[in-house]
Amino acid sequence: MPERTFDFCALQYLNLWLEKESNYCEMLSSADISTQQQALREASVYFRVARNLPTSFEQDGAPRYSSVLEVLNGIDEITQDNVVDKVTGTSKKISEHYGGRQTLSATSKFLWLKFKQPVRIYDSQACHALGTPKNDFAAFNDAFSEHYSNHKQEILTACSKLKNQLSYTVQPKMKQTDIETITSKDWFHERVFDIYLWNKGNINK
């Protein structure tokens, strides 16, 4: 199977952002708790992590992911200095609500929706692409930083082309300036690299 280019991954992620992830981020930042819970429900299906958070461990009668949301809303800030501790610590707290199940992937995805940068999404396929030990977020984060730095200029170049590819997006009537605003963000560039790793890890399995 051919390897995906950064041009391909940039357009792929732009469509994912416009169609799905932007909505989840907006919903999770809402002041309404039920809207936040809905964001987690929909995002867990989108990210394919719902199976790691089975309803059998949740309190009877409580809204789905209410315990997850309580943990997430207890975090006030994530920085470059504390991101590893925050992600692993949050994963441990969420795991305690789900019988000690592995929740690192789900946790990193929910935290990314809430905070974006500097959170990196941990995924088994990205982990495979980077060659880091399974469920070691510190090693994954370090490897991500190193490899992203090596490819950053290629990613920036790919993202700079997106404003001229509106007809290939799910929102072809968007203004070029709006696309430029989105695709110039550091978090967007890192997610493009994440998509690249996900594709690479999937191909090489």
C-alpha atoms as a PDB file:
ATOM      1  CA  MET A   1       0.000   0.000   0.000  1.00  0.00           C
ATOM      2  CA  PRO A   2       1.437   3.446  -0.906  1.00  0.00           C
ATOM      3  CA  GLU A   3       2.541   5.828   1.827  1.00  0.00           C
ATOM      4  CA  ARG A   4       0.381   8.880   2.438  1.00  0.00           C
ATOM      5  CA  THR A   5       2.029  12.244   1.723  1.00  0.00           C
ATOM      6  CA  PHE A   6       1.779  15.299   3.949  1.00  0.00           C
ATOM      7  CA  ASP A   7      -0.330  16.966   1.245  1.00  0.00           C
ATOM      8  CA  PHE A   8      -2.785  14.080   1.477  1.00  0.00           C
ATOM      9  CA  CYS A   9      -2.799  14.097   5.289  1.00  0.00           C
ATOM     10  CA  ALA A  10      -3.262  17.871   5.489  1.00  0.00           C
ATOM     11  CA  LEU A  11      -6.386  17.746   3.349  1.00  0.00           C
ATOM     12  CA  GLN A  12      -7.627  14.649   5.137  1.00  0.00           C
ATOM     13  CA  TYR A  13      -7.307  16.352   8.503  1.00  0.00           C
ATOM     14  CA  LEU A  14      -8.856  19.614   7.332  1.00  0.00           C
ATOM     15  CA  ASN A  15     -11.984  17.696   6.368  1.00  0.00           C
ATOM     16  CA  LEU A  16     -12.006  15.828   9.685  1.00  0.00           C
ATOM     17  CA  TRP A  17     -11.716  19.122  11.540  1.00  0.00           C
ATOM     18  CA  LEU A  18     -14.436  20.860   9.561  1.00  0.00           C
ATOM     19  CA  GLU A  19     -16.859  17.957   9.676  1.00  0.00           C
ATOM     20  CA  LYS A  20     -16.282  16.499  13.151  1.00  0.00           C
ATOM     21  CA  GLU A  21     -13.625  17.752  15.528  1.00  0.00           C
ATOM     22  CA  SER A  22     -14.466  21.453  15.464  1.00  0.00           C
ATOM     23  CA  ASN A  23     -17.976  20.577  16.646  1.00  0.00           C
ATOM     24  CA  TYR A  24     -16.693  18.391  19.476  1.00  0.00           C
ATOM     25  CA  CYS A  25     -14.310  21.114  20.656  1.00  0.00           C
ATOM     26  CA  GLU A  26     -17.075  23.691  20.631  1.00  0.00           C
ATOM     27  CA  MET A  27     -19.498  21.426  22.467  1.00  0.00           C
ATOM     28  CA  LEU A  28     -16.932  20.475  25.094  1.00  0.00           C
ATOM     29  CA  SER A  29     -16.249  24.159  25.802  1.00  0.00           C
ATOM     30  CA  SER A  30     -19.947  24.845  26.331  1.00  0.00           C
ATOM     31  CA  ALA A  31     -21.147  25.960  29.768  1.00  0.00           C
ATOM     32  CA  ASP A  32     -23.936  23.386  29.501  1.00  0.00           C
ATOM     33  CA  ILE A  33     -23.024  20.047  31.103  1.00  0.00           C
ATOM     34  CA  SER A  34     -25.406  18.011  28.947  1.00  0.00           C
ATOM     35  CA  THR A  35     -23.767  19.472  25.817  1.00  0.00           C
ATOM     36  CA  GLN A  36     -20.335  18.531  27.172  1.00  0.00           C
ATOM     37  CA  GLN A  37     -21.547  14.994  27.851  1.00  0.00           C
ATOM     38  CA  GLN A  38     -22.925  14.760  24.330  1.00  0.00           C
ATOM     39  CA  ALA A  39     -19.541  15.858  22.987  1.00  0.00           C
ATOM     40  CA  LEU A  40     -17.822  13.011  24.830  1.00  0.00           C
ATOM     41  CA  ARG A  41     -20.399  10.480  23.650  1.00  0.00           C
ATOM     42  CA  GLU A  42     -20.044  11.484  20.011  1.00  0.00           C
ATOM     43  CA  ALA A  43     -16.270  11.884  20.183  1.00  0.00           C
ATOM     44  CA  SER A  44     -15.811   8.464  21.790  1.00  0.00           C
ATOM     45  CA  VAL A  45     -17.537   6.873  18.791  1.00  0.00           C
ATOM     46  CA  TYR A  46     -15.599   9.025  16.319  1.00  0.00           C
ATOM     47  CA  PHE A  47     -12.263   8.181  17.959  1.00  0.00           C
ATOM     48  CA  ARG A  48     -13.293   4.526  18.440  1.00  0.00           C
ATOM     49  CA  VAL A  49     -12.597   4.488  22.172  1.00  0.00           C
ATOM     50  CA  ALA A  50     -16.107   3.843  23.499  1.00  0.00           C
ATOM     51  CA  ARG A  51     -15.320   0.141  23.947  1.00  0.00           C
ATOM     52  CA  ASN A  52     -12.590   1.078  26.438  1.00  0.00           C
ATOM     53  CA  LEU A  53     -15.138   2.858  28.632  1.00  0.00           C
ATOM     54  CA  PRO A  54     -17.956   0.297  28.984  1.00  0.00           C
ATOM     55  CA  THR A  55     -21.271   1.300  30.514  1.00  0.00           C
ATOM     56  CA  SER A  56     -21.100  -1.656  32.912  1.00  0.00           C
ATOM     57  CA  PHE A  57     -18.681   0.344  35.078  1.00  0.00           C
ATOM     58  CA  GLU A  58     -20.777   3.498  35.148  1.00  0.00           C
ATOM     59  CA  GLN A  59     -23.152   4.450  37.922  1.00  0.00           C
ATOM     60  CA  ASP A  60     -26.715   3.367  37.238  1.00  0.00           C
ATOM     61  CA  GLY A  61     -28.862   6.276  36.134  1.00  0.00           C
ATOM     62  CA  ALA A  62     -25.912   8.638  35.650  1.00  0.00           C
ATOM     63  CA  PRO A  63     -25.436  10.253  32.220  1.00  0.00           C
ATOM     64  CA  ARG A  64     -22.882   8.513  30.009  1.00  0.00           C
ATOM     65  CA  TYR A  65     -19.318   9.680  30.735  1.00  0.00           C
ATOM     66  CA  SER A  66     -20.376  11.856  33.668  1.00  0.00           C
ATOM     67  CA  SER A  67     -17.411  10.577  35.696  1.00  0.00           C
ATOM     68  CA  VAL A  68     -15.048  11.272  32.784  1.00  0.00           C
ATOM     69  CA  LEU A  69     -16.385  14.780  32.439  1.00  0.00           C
ATOM     70  CA  GLU A  70     -15.961  15.413  36.156  1.00  0.00           C
ATOM     71  CA  VAL A  71     -12.291  14.464  35.899  1.00  0.00           C
ATOM     72  CA  LEU A  72     -11.733  16.563  32.770  1.00  0.00           C
ATOM     73  CA  ASN A  73     -13.415  19.613  34.263  1.00  0.00           C
ATOM     74  CA  GLY A  74     -11.127  19.379  37.273  1.00  0.00           C
ATOM     75  CA  ILE A  75      -8.120  20.265  35.104  1.00  0.00           C
ATOM     76  CA  ASP A  76      -7.455  23.985  34.815  1.00  0.00           C
ATOM     77  CA  GLU A  77      -4.359  24.141  32.607  1.00  0.00           C
ATOM     78  CA  ILE A  78      -1.948  21.983  30.640  1.00  0.00           C
ATOM     79  CA  THR A  79       1.507  23.260  29.725  1.00  0.00           C
ATOM     80  CA  GLN A  80       4.583  21.905  27.966  1.00  0.00           C
ATOM     81  CA  ASP A  81       6.122  21.284  31.384  1.00  0.00           C
ATOM     82  CA  ASN A  82       3.233  19.312  32.869  1.00  0.00           C
ATOM     83  CA  VAL A  83       1.585  17.701  29.836  1.00  0.00           C
ATOM     84  CA  VAL A  84       2.997  14.207  30.437  1.00  0.00           C
ATOM     85  CA  ASP A  85       1.977  14.224  34.103  1.00  0.00           C
ATOM     86  CA  LYS A  86      -1.441  15.641  33.291  1.00  0.00           C
ATOM     87  CA  VAL A  87      -2.222  13.099  30.588  1.00  0.00           C
ATOM     88  CA  THR A  88      -0.971  10.077  32.529  1.00  0.00           C
ATOM     89  CA  GLY A  89      -2.495  11.303  35.793  1.00  0.00           C
ATOM     90  CA  THR A  90      -5.849  11.985  34.161  1.00  0.00           C
ATOM     91  CA  SER A  91      -5.778   8.590  32.487  1.00  0.00           C
ATOM     92  CA  LYS A  92      -5.218   6.958  35.869  1.00  0.00           C
ATOM     93  CA  LYS A  93      -8.149   8.824  37.409  1.00  0.00           C
ATOM     94  CA  ILE A  94     -10.482   7.901  34.555  1.00  0.00           C
ATOM     95  CA  SER A  95      -9.269   4.295  34.681  1.00  0.00           C
ATOM     96  CA  GLU A  96     -10.307   4.086  38.333  1.00  0.00           C
ATOM     97  CA  HIS A  97     -13.907   4.655  37.229  1.00  0.00           C
ATOM     98  CA  TYR A  98     -13.691   1.840  34.683  1.00  0.00           C
ATOM     99  CA  GLY A  99     -12.309  -1.101  36.603  1.00  0.00           C
ATOM    100  CA  GLY A 100      -8.661  -0.292  35.975  1.00  0.00           C
ATOM    101  CA  ARG A 101      -8.986  -0.572  32.198  1.00  0.00           C
ATOM    102  CA  GLN A 102      -6.404   1.074  29.932  1.00  0.00           C
ATOM    103  CA  THR A 103      -7.670   4.563  29.111  1.00  0.00           C
ATOM    104  CA  LEU A 104      -4.574   6.376  27.846  1.00  0.00           C
ATOM    105  CA  SER A 105      -5.755   6.664  24.245  1.00  0.00           C
ATOM    106  CA  ALA A 106      -9.247   7.843  25.199  1.00  0.00           C
ATOM    107  CA  THR A 107      -7.867  10.272  27.771  1.00  0.00           C
ATOM    108  CA  SER A 108      -5.420  11.891  25.366  1.00  0.00           C
ATOM    109  CA  LYS A 109      -8.169  12.338  22.775  1.00  0.00           C
ATOM    110  CA  PHE A 110     -10.611  13.904  25.214  1.00  0.00           C
ATOM    111  CA  LEU A 111      -7.891  16.181  26.585  1.00  0.00           C
ATOM    112  CA  TRP A 112      -6.932  17.239  23.082  1.00  0.00           C
ATOM    113  CA  LEU A 113     -10.514  18.250  22.358  1.00  0.00           C
ATOM    114  CA  LYS A 114     -10.557  20.288  25.556  1.00  0.00           C
ATOM    115  CA  PHE A 115      -7.096  21.873  25.406  1.00  0.00           C
ATOM    116  CA  LYS A 116      -5.537  21.102  21.993  1.00  0.00           C
ATOM    117  CA  GLN A 117      -1.842  22.000  22.167  1.00  0.00           C
ATOM    118  CA  PRO A 118       0.349  20.875  23.932  1.00  0.00           C
ATOM    119  CA  VAL A 119      -1.613  17.608  24.202  1.00  0.00           C
ATOM    120  CA  ARG A 120      -0.672  14.988  21.639  1.00  0.00           C
ATOM    121  CA  ILE A 121      -3.168  12.267  20.789  1.00  0.00           C
ATOM    122  CA  TYR A 122      -1.859   8.858  21.790  1.00  0.00           C
ATOM    123  CA  ASP A 123      -2.945   6.102  19.432  1.00  0.00           C
ATOM    124  CA  SER A 124      -1.650   2.578  18.967  1.00  0.00           C
ATOM    125  CA  GLN A 125      -1.041   3.146  15.250  1.00  0.00           C
ATOM    126  CA  ALA A 126       0.879   6.381  15.850  1.00  0.00           C
ATOM    127  CA  CYS A 127       2.802   4.605  18.596  1.00  0.00           C
ATOM    128  CA  HIS A 128       3.634   1.816  16.145  1.00  0.00           C
ATOM    129  CA  ALA A 129       4.798   4.338  13.547  1.00  0.00           C
ATOM    130  CA  LEU A 130       7.105   6.021  16.068  1.00  0.00           C
ATOM    131  CA  GLY A 131       8.373   2.750  17.496  1.00  0.00           C
ATOM    132  CA  THR A 132       7.725   3.662  21.125  1.00  0.00           C
ATOM    133  CA  PRO A 133       6.730   1.256  23.930  1.00  0.00           C
ATOM    134  CA  LYS A 134       3.028   0.602  24.304  1.00  0.00           C
ATOM    135  CA  ASN A 135       1.214   2.815  26.831  1.00  0.00           C
ATOM    136  CA  ASP A 136       4.309   4.928  27.532  1.00  0.00           C
ATOM    137  CA  PHE A 137       3.062   8.451  26.963  1.00  0.00           C
ATOM    138  CA  ALA A 138       6.338  10.110  27.971  1.00  0.00           C
ATOM    139  CA  ALA A 139       8.291   8.159  25.339  1.00  0.00           C
ATOM    140  CA  PHE A 140       5.543   8.754  22.795  1.00  0.00           C
ATOM    141  CA  ASN A 141       5.491  12.504  23.458  1.00  0.00           C
ATOM    142  CA  ASP A 142       9.281  12.784  23.179  1.00  0.00           C
ATOM    143  CA  ALA A 143       9.376  10.802  19.938  1.00  0.00           C
ATOM    144  CA  PHE A 144       6.506  12.832  18.532  1.00  0.00           C
ATOM    145  CA  SER A 145       8.379  16.070  19.242  1.00  0.00           C
ATOM    146  CA  GLU A 146      11.574  14.811  17.638  1.00  0.00           C
ATOM    147  CA  HIS A 147       9.979  13.469  14.466  1.00  0.00           C
ATOM    148  CA  TYR A 148       7.593  16.379  14.116  1.00  0.00           C
ATOM    149  CA  SER A 149      10.527  18.772  14.239  1.00  0.00           C
ATOM    150  CA  ASN A 150      12.188  16.825  11.425  1.00  0.00           C
ATOM    151  CA  HIS A 151       9.112  17.160   9.209  1.00  0.00           C
ATOM    152  CA  LYS A 152       7.758  20.520  10.319  1.00  0.00           C
ATOM    153  CA  GLN A 153       8.663  22.468   7.192  1.00  0.00           C
ATOM    154  CA  GLU A 154       7.059  19.858   4.953  1.00  0.00           C
ATOM    155  CA  ILE A 155       3.896  20.028   7.053  1.00  0.00           C
ATOM    156  CA  LEU A 156       3.807  23.836   6.981  1.00  0.00           C
ATOM    157  CA  THR A 157       4.173  23.755   3.207  1.00  0.00           C
ATOM    158  CA  ALA A 158       1.348  21.233   2.848  1.00  0.00           C
ATOM    159  CA  CYS A 159      -0.930  23.254   5.125  1.00  0.00           C
ATOM    160  CA  SER A 160      -0.208  26.480   3.239  1.00  0.00           C
ATOM    161  CA  LYS A 161      -1.711  24.928   0.094  1.00  0.00           C
ATOM    162  CA  LEU A 162      -5.074  24.154   1.692  1.00  0.00           C
ATOM    163  CA  LYS A 163      -6.531  27.616   1.119  1.00  0.00           C
ATOM    164  CA  ASN A 164      -6.432  26.829  -2.598  1.00  0.00           C
ATOM    165  CA  GLN A 165      -8.151  23.463  -2.259  1.00  0.00           C
ATOM    166  CA  LEU A 166     -11.576  24.532  -1.029  1.00  0.00           C
ATOM    167  CA  SER A 167     -13.403  22.533  -3.693  1.00  0.00           C
ATOM    168  CA  TYR A 168     -11.945  19.350  -2.151  1.00  0.00           C
ATOM    169  CA  THR A 169     -13.289  20.091   1.319  1.00  0.00           C
ATOM    170  CA  VAL A 170     -16.614  19.393   3.009  1.00  0.00           C
ATOM    171  CA  GLN A 171     -17.207  23.162   3.184  1.00  0.00           C
ATOM    172  CA  PRO A 172     -16.246  24.390  -0.317  1.00  0.00           C
ATOM    173  CA  LYS A 173     -17.895  27.785   0.208  1.00  0.00           C
ATOM    174  CA  MET A 174     -15.684  28.813   3.119  1.00  0.00           C
ATOM    175  CA  LYS A 175     -13.577  31.914   2.701  1.00  0.00           C
ATOM    176  CA  GLN A 176      -9.890  31.446   2.009  1.00  0.00           C
ATOM    177  CA  THR A 177      -9.073  33.678   4.961  1.00  0.00           C
ATOM    178  CA  ASP A 178     -11.052  31.400   7.300  1.00  0.00           C
ATOM    179  CA  ILE A 179      -9.159  28.365   6.041  1.00  0.00           C
ATOM    180  CA  GLU A 180      -5.853  30.198   6.474  1.00  0.00           C
ATOM    181  CA  THR A 181      -6.740  31.054  10.071  1.00  0.00           C
ATOM    182  CA  ILE A 182      -7.410  27.401  10.882  1.00  0.00           C
ATOM    183  CA  THR A 183      -4.505  25.875   8.988  1.00  0.00           C
ATOM    184  CA  SER A 184      -1.916  28.314  10.332  1.00  0.00           C
ATOM    185  CA  LYS A 185      -2.340  27.103  13.923  1.00  0.00           C
ATOM    186  CA  ASP A 186       0.378  25.022  15.543  1.00  0.00           C
ATOM    187  CA  TRP A 187      -2.199  22.538  16.856  1.00  0.00           C
ATOM    188  CA  PHE A 188      -3.449  21.994  13.315  1.00  0.00           C
ATOM    189  CA  HIS A 189       0.070  21.261  12.077  1.00  0.00           C
ATOM    190  CA  GLU A 190       0.615  18.737  14.861  1.00  0.00           C
ATOM    191  CA  ARG A 191      -2.673  17.001  14.087  1.00  0.00           C
ATOM    192  CA  VAL A 192      -1.652  16.726  10.432  1.00  0.00           C
ATOM    193  CA  PHE A 193       1.493  14.947  11.622  1.00  0.00           C
ATOM    194  CA  ASP A 194      -0.656  12.782  13.874  1.00  0.00           C
ATOM    195  CA  ILE A 195      -2.789  11.793  10.861  1.00  0.00           C
ATOM    196  CA  TYR A 196       0.405  11.034   8.952  1.00  0.00           C
ATOM    197  CA  LEU A 197       1.576   8.756  11.781  1.00  0.00           C
ATOM    198  CA  TRP A 198      -1.829   7.098  12.009  1.00  0.00           C
ATOM    199  CA  ASN A 199      -1.752   6.298   8.295  1.00  0.00           C
ATOM    200  CA  LYS A 200       1.841   5.123   8.455  1.00  0.00           C
ATOM    201  CA  GLY A 201       1.191   2.905  11.471  1.00  0.00           C
ATOM    202  CA  ASN A 202      -1.864   1.411   9.791  1.00  0.00           C
ATOM    203  CA  ILE A 203      -0.007   0.677   6.551  1.00  0.00           C
ATOM    204  CA  ASN A 204       2.961  -0.911   8.317  1.00  0.00           C
ATOM    205  CA  LYS A 205       0.952  -3.197  10.598  1.00  0.00           C
END
